[in-house]
mmCIF file of C-alpha atoms and ligand atoms in Angstrom:
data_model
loop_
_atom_site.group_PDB
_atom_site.id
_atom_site.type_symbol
_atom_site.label_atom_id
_atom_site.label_comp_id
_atom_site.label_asym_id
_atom_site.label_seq_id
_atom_site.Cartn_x
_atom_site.Cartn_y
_atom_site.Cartn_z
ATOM 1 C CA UNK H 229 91.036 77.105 97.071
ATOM 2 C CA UNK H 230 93.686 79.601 98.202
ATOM 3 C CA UNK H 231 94.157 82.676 96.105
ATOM 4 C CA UNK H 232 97.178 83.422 93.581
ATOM 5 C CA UNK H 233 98.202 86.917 92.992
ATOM 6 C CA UNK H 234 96.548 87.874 89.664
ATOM 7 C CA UNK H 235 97.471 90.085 87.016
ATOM 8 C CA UNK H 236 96.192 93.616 86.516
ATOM 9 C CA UNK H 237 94.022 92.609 83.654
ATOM 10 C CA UNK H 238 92.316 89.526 85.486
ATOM 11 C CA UNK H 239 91.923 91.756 88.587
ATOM 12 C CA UNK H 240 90.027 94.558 86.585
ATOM 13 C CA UNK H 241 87.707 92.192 85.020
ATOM 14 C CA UNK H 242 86.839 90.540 88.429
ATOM 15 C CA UNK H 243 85.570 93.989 89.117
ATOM 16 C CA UNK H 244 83.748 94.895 86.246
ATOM 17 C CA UNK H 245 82.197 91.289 86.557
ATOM 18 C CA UNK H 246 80.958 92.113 90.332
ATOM 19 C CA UNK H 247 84.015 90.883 92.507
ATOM 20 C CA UNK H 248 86.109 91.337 94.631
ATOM 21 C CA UNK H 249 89.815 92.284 94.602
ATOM 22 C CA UNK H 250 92.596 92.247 97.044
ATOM 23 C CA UNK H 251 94.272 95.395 96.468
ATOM 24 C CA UNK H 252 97.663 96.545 97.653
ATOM 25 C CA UNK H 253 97.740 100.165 98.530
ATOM 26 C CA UNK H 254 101.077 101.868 100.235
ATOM 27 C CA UNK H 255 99.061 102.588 103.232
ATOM 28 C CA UNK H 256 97.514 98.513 103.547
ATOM 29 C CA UNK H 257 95.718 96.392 101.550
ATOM 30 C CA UNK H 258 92.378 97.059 100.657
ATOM 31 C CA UNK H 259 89.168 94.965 99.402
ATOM 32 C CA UNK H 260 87.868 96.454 96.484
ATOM 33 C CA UNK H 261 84.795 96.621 94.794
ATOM 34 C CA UNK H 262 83.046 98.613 91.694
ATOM 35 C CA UNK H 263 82.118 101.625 93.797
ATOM 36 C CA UNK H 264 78.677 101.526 91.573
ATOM 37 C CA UNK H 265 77.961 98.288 91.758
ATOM 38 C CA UNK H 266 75.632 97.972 95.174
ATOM 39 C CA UNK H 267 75.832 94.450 95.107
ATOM 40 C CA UNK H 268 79.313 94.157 94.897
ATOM 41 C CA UNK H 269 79.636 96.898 97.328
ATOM 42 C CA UNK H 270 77.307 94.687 99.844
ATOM 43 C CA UNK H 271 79.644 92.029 99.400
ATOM 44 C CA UNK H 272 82.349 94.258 100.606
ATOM 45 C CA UNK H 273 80.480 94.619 103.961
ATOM 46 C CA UNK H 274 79.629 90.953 104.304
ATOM 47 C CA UNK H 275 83.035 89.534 103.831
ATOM 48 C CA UNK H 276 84.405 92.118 106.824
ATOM 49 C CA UNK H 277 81.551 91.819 108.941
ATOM 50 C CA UNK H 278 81.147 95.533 108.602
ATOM 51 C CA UNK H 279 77.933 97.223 110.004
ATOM 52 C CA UNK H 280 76.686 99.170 107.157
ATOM 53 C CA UNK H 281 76.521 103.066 108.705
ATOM 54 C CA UNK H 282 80.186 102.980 108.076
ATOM 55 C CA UNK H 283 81.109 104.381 104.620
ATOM 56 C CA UNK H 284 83.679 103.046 102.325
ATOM 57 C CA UNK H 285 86.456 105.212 100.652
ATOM 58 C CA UNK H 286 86.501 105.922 97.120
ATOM 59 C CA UNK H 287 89.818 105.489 94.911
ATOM 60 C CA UNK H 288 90.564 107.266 91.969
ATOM 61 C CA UNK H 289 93.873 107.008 89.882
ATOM 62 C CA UNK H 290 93.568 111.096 88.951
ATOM 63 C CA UNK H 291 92.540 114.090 91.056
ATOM 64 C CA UNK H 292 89.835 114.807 87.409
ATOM 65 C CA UNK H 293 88.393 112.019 88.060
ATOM 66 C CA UNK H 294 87.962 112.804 92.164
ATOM 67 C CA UNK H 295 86.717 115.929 90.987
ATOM 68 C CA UNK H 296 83.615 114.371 89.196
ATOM 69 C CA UNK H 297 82.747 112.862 92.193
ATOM 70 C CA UNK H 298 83.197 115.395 94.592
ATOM 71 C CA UNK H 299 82.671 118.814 95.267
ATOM 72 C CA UNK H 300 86.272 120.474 95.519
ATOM 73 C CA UNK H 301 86.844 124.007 97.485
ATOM 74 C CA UNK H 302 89.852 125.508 97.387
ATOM 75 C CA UNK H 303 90.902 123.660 100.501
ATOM 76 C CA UNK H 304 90.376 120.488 98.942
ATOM 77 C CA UNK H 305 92.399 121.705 95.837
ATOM 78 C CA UNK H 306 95.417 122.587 97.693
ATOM 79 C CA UNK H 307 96.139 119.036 99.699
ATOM 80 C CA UNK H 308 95.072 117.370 96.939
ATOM 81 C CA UNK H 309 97.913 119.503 94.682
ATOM 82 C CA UNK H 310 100.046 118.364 97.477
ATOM 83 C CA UNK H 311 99.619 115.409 98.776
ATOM 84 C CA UNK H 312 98.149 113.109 96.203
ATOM 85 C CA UNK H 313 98.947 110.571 94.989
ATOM 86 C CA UNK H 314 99.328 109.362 98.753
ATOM 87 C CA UNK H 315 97.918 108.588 102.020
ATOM 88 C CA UNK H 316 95.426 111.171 102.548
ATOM 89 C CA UNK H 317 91.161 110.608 102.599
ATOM 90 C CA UNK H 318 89.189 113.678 101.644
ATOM 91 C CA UNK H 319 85.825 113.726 102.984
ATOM 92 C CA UNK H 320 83.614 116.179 100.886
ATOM 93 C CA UNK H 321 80.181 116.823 99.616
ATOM 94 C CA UNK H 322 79.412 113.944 96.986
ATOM 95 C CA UNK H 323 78.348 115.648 93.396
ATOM 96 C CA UNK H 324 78.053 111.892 91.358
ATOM 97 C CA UNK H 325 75.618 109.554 93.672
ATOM 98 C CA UNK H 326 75.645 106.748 90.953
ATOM 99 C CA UNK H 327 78.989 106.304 90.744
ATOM 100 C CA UNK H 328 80.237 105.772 94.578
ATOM 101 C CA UNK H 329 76.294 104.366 95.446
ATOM 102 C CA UNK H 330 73.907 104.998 98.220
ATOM 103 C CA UNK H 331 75.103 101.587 99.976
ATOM 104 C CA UNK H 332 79.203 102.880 99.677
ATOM 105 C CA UNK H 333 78.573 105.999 101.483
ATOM 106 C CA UNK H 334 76.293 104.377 104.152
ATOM 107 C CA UNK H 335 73.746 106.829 102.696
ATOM 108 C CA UNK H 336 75.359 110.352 103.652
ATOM 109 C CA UNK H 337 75.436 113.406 101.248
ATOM 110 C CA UNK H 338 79.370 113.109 101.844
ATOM 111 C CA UNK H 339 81.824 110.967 100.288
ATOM 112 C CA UNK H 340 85.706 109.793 101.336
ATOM 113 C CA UNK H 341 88.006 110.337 98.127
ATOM 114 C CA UNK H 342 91.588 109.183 97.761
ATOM 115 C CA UNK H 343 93.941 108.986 95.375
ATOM 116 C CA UNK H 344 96.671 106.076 96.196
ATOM 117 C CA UNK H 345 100.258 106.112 95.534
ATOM 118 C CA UNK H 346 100.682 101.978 95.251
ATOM 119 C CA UNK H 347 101.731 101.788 91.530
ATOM 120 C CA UNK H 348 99.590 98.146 91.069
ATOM 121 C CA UNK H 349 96.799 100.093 93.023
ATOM 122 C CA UNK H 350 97.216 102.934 90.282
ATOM 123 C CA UNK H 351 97.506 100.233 87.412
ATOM 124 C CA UNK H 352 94.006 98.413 88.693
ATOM 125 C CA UNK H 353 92.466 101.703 88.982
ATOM 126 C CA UNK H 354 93.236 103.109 85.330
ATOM 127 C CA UNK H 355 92.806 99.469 83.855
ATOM 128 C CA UNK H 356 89.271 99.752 85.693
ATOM 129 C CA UNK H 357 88.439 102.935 84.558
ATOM 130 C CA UNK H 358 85.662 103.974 87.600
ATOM 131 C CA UNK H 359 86.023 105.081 91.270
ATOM 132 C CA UNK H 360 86.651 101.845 93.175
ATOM 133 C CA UNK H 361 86.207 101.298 96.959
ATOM 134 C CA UNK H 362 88.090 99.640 99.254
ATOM 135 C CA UNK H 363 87.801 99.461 103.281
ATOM 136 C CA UNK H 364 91.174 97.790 104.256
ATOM 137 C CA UNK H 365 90.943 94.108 104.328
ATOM 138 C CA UNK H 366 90.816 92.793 107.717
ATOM 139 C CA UNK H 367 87.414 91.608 109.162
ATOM 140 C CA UNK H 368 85.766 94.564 111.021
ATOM 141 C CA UNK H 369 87.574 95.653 114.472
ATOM 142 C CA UNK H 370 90.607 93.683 113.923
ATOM 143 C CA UNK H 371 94.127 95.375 112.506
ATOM 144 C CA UNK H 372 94.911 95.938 108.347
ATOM 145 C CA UNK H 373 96.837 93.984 106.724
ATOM 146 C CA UNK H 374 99.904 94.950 105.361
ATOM 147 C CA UNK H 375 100.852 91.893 103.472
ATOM 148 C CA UNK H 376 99.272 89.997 100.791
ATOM 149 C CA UNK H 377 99.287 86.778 103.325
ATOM 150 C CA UNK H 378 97.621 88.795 105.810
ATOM 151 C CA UNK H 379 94.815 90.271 103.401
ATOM 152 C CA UNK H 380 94.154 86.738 102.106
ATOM 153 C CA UNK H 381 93.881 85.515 105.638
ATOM 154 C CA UNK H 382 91.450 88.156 106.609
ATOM 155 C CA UNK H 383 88.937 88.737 103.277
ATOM 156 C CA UNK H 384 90.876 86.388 100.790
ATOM 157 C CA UNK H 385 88.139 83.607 101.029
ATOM 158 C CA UNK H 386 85.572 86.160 99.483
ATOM 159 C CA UNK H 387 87.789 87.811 96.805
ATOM 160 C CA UNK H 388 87.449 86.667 93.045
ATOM 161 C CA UNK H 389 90.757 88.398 92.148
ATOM 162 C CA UNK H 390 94.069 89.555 94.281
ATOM 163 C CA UNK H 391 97.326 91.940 93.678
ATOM 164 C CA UNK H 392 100.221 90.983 95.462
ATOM 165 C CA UNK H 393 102.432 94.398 96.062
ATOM 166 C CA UNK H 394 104.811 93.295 98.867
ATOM 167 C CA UNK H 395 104.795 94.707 102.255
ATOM 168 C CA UNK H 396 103.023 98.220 102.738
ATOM 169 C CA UNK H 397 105.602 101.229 102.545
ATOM 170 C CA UNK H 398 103.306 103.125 105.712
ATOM 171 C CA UNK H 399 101.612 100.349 107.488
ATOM 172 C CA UNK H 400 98.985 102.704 108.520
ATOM 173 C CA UNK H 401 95.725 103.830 107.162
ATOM 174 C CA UNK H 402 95.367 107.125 105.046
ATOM 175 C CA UNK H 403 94.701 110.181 107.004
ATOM 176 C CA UNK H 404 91.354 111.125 106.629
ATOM 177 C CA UNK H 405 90.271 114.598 106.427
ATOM 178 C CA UNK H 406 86.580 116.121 106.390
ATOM 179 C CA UNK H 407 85.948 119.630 105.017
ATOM 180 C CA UNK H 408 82.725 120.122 105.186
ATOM 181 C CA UNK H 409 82.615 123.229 107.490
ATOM 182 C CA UNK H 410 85.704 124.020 109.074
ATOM 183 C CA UNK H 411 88.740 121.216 108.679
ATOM 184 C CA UNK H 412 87.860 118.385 110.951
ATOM 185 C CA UNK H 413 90.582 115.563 111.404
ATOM 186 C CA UNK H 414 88.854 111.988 111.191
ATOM 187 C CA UNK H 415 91.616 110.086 111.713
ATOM 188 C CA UNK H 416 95.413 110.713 111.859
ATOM 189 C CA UNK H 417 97.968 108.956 109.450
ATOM 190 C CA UNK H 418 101.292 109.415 107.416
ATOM 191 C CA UNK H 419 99.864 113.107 106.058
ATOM 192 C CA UNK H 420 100.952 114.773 109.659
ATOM 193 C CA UNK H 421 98.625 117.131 111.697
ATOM 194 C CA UNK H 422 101.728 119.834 111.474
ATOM 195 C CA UNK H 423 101.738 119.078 107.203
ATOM 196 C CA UNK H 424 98.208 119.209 106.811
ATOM 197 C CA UNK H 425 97.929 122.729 109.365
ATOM 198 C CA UNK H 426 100.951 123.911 106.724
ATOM 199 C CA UNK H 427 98.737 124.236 103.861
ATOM 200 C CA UNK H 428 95.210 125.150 105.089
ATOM 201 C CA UNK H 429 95.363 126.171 108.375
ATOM 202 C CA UNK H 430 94.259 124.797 111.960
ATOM 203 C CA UNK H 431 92.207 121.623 111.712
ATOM 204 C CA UNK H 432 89.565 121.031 114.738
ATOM 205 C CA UNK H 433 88.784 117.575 116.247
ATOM 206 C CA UNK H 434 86.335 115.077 115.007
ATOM 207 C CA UNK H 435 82.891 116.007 116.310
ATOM 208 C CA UNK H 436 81.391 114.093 118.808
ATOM 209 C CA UNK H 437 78.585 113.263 116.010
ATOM 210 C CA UNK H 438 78.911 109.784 115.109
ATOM 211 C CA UNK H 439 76.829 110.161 111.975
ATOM 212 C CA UNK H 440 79.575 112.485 110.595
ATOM 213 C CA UNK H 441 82.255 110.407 111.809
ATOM 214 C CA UNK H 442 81.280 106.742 111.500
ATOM 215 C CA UNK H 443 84.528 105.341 111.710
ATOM 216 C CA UNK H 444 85.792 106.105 115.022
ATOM 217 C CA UNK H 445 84.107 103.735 117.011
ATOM 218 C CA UNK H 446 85.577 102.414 120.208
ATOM 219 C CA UNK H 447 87.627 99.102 119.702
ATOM 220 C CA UNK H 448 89.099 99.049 116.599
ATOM 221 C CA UNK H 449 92.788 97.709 115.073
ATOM 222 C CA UNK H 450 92.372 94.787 117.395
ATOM 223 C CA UNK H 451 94.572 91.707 118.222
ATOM 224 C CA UNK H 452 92.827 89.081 120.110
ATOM 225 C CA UNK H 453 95.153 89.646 123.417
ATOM 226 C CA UNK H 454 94.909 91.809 125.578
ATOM 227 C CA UNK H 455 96.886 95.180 124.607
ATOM 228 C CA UNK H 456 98.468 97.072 127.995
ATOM 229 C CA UNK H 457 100.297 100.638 126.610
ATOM 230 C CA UNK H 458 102.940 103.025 128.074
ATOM 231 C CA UNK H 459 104.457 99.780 129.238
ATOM 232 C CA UNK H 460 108.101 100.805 130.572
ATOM 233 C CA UNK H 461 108.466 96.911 131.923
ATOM 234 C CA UNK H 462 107.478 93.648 131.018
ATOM 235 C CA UNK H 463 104.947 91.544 133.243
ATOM 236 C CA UNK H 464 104.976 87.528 133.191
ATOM 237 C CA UNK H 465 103.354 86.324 130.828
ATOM 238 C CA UNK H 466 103.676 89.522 128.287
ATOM 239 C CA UNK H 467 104.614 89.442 124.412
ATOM 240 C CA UNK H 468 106.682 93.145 124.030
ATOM 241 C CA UNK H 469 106.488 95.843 121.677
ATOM 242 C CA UNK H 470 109.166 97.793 121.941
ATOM 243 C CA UNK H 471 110.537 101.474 119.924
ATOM 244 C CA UNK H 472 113.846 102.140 120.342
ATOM 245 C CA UNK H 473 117.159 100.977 121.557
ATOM 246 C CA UNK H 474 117.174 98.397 124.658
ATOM 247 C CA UNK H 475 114.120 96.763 124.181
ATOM 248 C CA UNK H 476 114.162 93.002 123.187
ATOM 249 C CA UNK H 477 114.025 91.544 119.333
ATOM 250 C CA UNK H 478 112.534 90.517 117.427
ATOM 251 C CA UNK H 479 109.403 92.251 118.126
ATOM 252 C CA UNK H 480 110.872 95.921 118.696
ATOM 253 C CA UNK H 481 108.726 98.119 116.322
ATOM 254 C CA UNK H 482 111.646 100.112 115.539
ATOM 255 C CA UNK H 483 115.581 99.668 117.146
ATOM 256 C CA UNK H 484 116.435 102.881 116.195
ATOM 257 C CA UNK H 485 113.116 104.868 117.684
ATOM 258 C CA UNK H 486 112.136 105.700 114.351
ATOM 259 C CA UNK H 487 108.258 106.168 114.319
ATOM 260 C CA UNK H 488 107.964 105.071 110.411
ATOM 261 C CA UNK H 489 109.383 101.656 110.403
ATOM 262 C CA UNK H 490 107.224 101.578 113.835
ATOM 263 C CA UNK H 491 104.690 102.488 112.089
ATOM 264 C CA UNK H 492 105.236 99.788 108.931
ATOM 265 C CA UNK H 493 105.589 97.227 111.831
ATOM 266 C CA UNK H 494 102.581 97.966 113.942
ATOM 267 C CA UNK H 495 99.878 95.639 112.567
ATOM 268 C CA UNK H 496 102.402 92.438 111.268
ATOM 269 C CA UNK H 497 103.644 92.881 114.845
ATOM 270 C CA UNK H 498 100.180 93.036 116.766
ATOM 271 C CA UNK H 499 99.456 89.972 114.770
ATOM 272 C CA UNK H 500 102.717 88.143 115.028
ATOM 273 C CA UNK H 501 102.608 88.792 119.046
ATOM 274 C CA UNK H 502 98.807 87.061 118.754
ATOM 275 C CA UNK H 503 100.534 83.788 117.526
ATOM 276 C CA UNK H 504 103.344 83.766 120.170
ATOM 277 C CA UNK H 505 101.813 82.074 123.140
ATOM 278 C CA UNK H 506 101.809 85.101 125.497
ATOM 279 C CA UNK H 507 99.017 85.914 127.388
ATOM 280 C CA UNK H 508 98.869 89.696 126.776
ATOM 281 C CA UNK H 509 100.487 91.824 125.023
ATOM 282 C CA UNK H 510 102.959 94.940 126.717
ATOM 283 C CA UNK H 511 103.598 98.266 123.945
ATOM 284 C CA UNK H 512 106.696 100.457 125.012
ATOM 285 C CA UNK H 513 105.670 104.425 125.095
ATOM 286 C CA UNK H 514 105.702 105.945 121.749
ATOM 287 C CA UNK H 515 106.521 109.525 121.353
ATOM 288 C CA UNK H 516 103.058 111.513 120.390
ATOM 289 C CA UNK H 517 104.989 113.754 117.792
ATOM 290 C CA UNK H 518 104.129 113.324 113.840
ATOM 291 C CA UNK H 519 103.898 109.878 112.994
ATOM 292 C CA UNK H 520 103.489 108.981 116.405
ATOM 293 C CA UNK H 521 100.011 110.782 116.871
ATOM 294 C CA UNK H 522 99.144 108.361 114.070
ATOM 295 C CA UNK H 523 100.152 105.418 116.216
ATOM 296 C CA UNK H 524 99.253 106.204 119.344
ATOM 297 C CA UNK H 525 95.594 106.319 117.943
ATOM 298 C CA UNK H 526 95.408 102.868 116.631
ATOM 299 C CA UNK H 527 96.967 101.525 119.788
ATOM 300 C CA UNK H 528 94.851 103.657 121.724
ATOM 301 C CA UNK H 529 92.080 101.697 119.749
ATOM 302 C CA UNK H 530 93.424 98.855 119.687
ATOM 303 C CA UNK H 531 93.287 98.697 123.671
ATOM 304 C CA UNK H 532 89.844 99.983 123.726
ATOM 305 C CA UNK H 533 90.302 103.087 124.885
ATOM 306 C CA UNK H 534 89.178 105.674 122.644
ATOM 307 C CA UNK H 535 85.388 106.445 122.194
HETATM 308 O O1 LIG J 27 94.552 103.730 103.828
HETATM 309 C C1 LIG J 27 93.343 103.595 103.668
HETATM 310 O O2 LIG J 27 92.547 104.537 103.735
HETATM 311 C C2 LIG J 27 92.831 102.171 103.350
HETATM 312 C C3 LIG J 27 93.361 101.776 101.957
HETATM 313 C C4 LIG J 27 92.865 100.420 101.511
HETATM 314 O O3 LIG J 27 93.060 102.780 101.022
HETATM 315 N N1 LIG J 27 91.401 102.125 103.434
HETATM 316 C C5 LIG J 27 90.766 102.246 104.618
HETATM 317 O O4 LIG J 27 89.389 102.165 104.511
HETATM 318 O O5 LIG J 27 91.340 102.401 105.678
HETATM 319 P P1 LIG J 27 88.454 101.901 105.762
HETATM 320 O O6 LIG J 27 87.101 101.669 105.188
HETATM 321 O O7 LIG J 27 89.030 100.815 106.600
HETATM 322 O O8 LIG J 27 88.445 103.272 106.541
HETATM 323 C C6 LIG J 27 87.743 104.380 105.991
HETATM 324 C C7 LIG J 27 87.470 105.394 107.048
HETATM 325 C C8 LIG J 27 86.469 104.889 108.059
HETATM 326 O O9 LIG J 27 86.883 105.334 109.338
HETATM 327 C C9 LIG J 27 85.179 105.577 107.628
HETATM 328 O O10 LIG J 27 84.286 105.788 108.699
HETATM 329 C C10 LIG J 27 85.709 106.893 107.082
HETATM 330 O O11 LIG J 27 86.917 106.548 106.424
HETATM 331 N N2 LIG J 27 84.773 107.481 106.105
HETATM 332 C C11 LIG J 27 84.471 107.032 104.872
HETATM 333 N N3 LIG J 27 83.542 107.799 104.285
HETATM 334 C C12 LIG J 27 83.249 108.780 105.166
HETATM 335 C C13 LIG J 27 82.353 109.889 105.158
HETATM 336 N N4 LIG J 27 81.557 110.151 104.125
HETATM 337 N N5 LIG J 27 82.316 110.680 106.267
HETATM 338 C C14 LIG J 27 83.115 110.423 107.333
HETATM 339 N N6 LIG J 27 83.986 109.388 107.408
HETATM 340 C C15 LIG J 27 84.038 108.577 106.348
HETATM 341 MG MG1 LIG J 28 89.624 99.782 108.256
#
């Protein structure tokens, strides 16, 4: 039986009673579970097909309640002043080990914090009342959804409970920073390199260490064509994505070159081009500035690329 969108009440108890919600976030939609509840949290895993080293993020309506969970330096305090509610991931030392479980943090001594902006997400979370995480909803290695349609098409089948918040404002997943030593960018997003560098200072590359950065494995974001980038002409047979003026609707991330509504396009596009009968898929350049640093790495996966 398909899903309807639920109310904010029938979504919390779905939670409380073990299950899982579809939960609209302004970054994409997430599947949420009880972040205490391991059962519920192996669920989470199950219905993406996720291997279990790779932790889940934990969401919190109020940076108090982040705090409880996780140990906050004065680092953390400042982006979190400044950029919460929104898309940024904190990665710090985990304080509360009952209330984001063993299972949620793939068994690490850290654990991913964020505080979304989405006002249902913010309803669900206060109506729930405890940390809640939520991977986004797509089945491991293939691109978020932004839209309730495209959540329920990924994870919808094992969700007791769903929140249907429109189209994603970003389109992209949160930024995730780790400061656990010095400031190590996990993943770029909406919160720029140049913002984040603004309020604490020079932030060094992921380490190499894939126990301390789980997430960036190599294919990732996936459509099921192939994915050729940098493509300044199309080859028979191609689907384009273009940015900017001149290249062909309707699939032109963004007429005006504008690297946010690119960015709120990407993965409806990616799957959109998937269903139009082209054999692969052709992405104009995209400018590696802001945003576009953001982008470029979830093409980059996308195509396989990045290790
Ligand atoms: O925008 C988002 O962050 C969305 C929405 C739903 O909030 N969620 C999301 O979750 O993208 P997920 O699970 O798809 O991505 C979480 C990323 C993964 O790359 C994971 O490896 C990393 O965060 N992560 C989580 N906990 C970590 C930890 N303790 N140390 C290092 N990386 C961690
Ligand atoms: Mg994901």
């Amino acid at each position: 039986m398909e899903l309807t969108p639920s109310q904010i009440d029938e979504a919390a108890a779905a939670l409380r009673a073990g299950g899982l919600v579809i939960l609209p976030t302004e970054t994409v939609y997430g599947l949420a579970a009880d972040a205490a509840n391991a059962r519920a949290v192996a669920a989470v895993y199950g219905a993406k097909g996720r291997p279990s080293f790779n932790p889940l993020i934990a969401h919190v309506a109020e940076v108090a309640a982040a705090r409880r969970i996780a140990r906050f330096d004065d680092r953390a305090e400042r982006l979190a002043a400044r950029f919460w509610p929104g898309p940024l991931t904190l990665v710090l030392p985990v304080l509360d080990t009952a209330a984001v479980c063993d299972l949620a943090r793939a068994g690490l001594d850290t654990v991913a914090v964020r505080s979304p902006a989405h006002p249902l997400a913010r309803a669900l979370l206060r109506a729930f009342g405890g940390p809640v995480v939520a991977p986004s909803a797509n089945r491991s290695g293939r691109p978020s959804p932004t839209t309730f349609a495209d959540a329920l098409g990924e994870t919808g089948a094992a969700a007791a409970a769903g929140l249907d918040g429109g189209p994603c404002d970003i389109g992209l997943e949160s930024t995730v920073v780790a400061l656990l030593d010095v400031p190590r960018l996990l993943r770029p997003g909406a919160v720029t390199r140049a913002a984040l560098e603004a309020e604490i200072g020079p932030l060094a590359e992921a380490e190499a260490d894939a126990r301390r950065s789980p997430g960036r494995l190599a294919r990732h974001y996936a459509p099921e064509l192939p994915l050729r980038l940098n493509a300044t002409e199309p080859r028979e047979g191609e689907v384009w994505l273009g940015f900017g003026p001149g290249f062909p609707e309707p699939l032109n991330l963004s007429p005006t070159g504008d690297p946010a509504e690119a960015a709120a396009n990407l993965f409806s596009y990616l799957r959109a081009a998937d269903r139009s009968g082209a054999r692969a898929i052709a992405v104009a350049p995209i400018p590696e500035e802001g945003l576009g640093e953001a982008i470029n790495d979830r093409l980059r996966r996308a195509a396989g690329f990045v290790g």
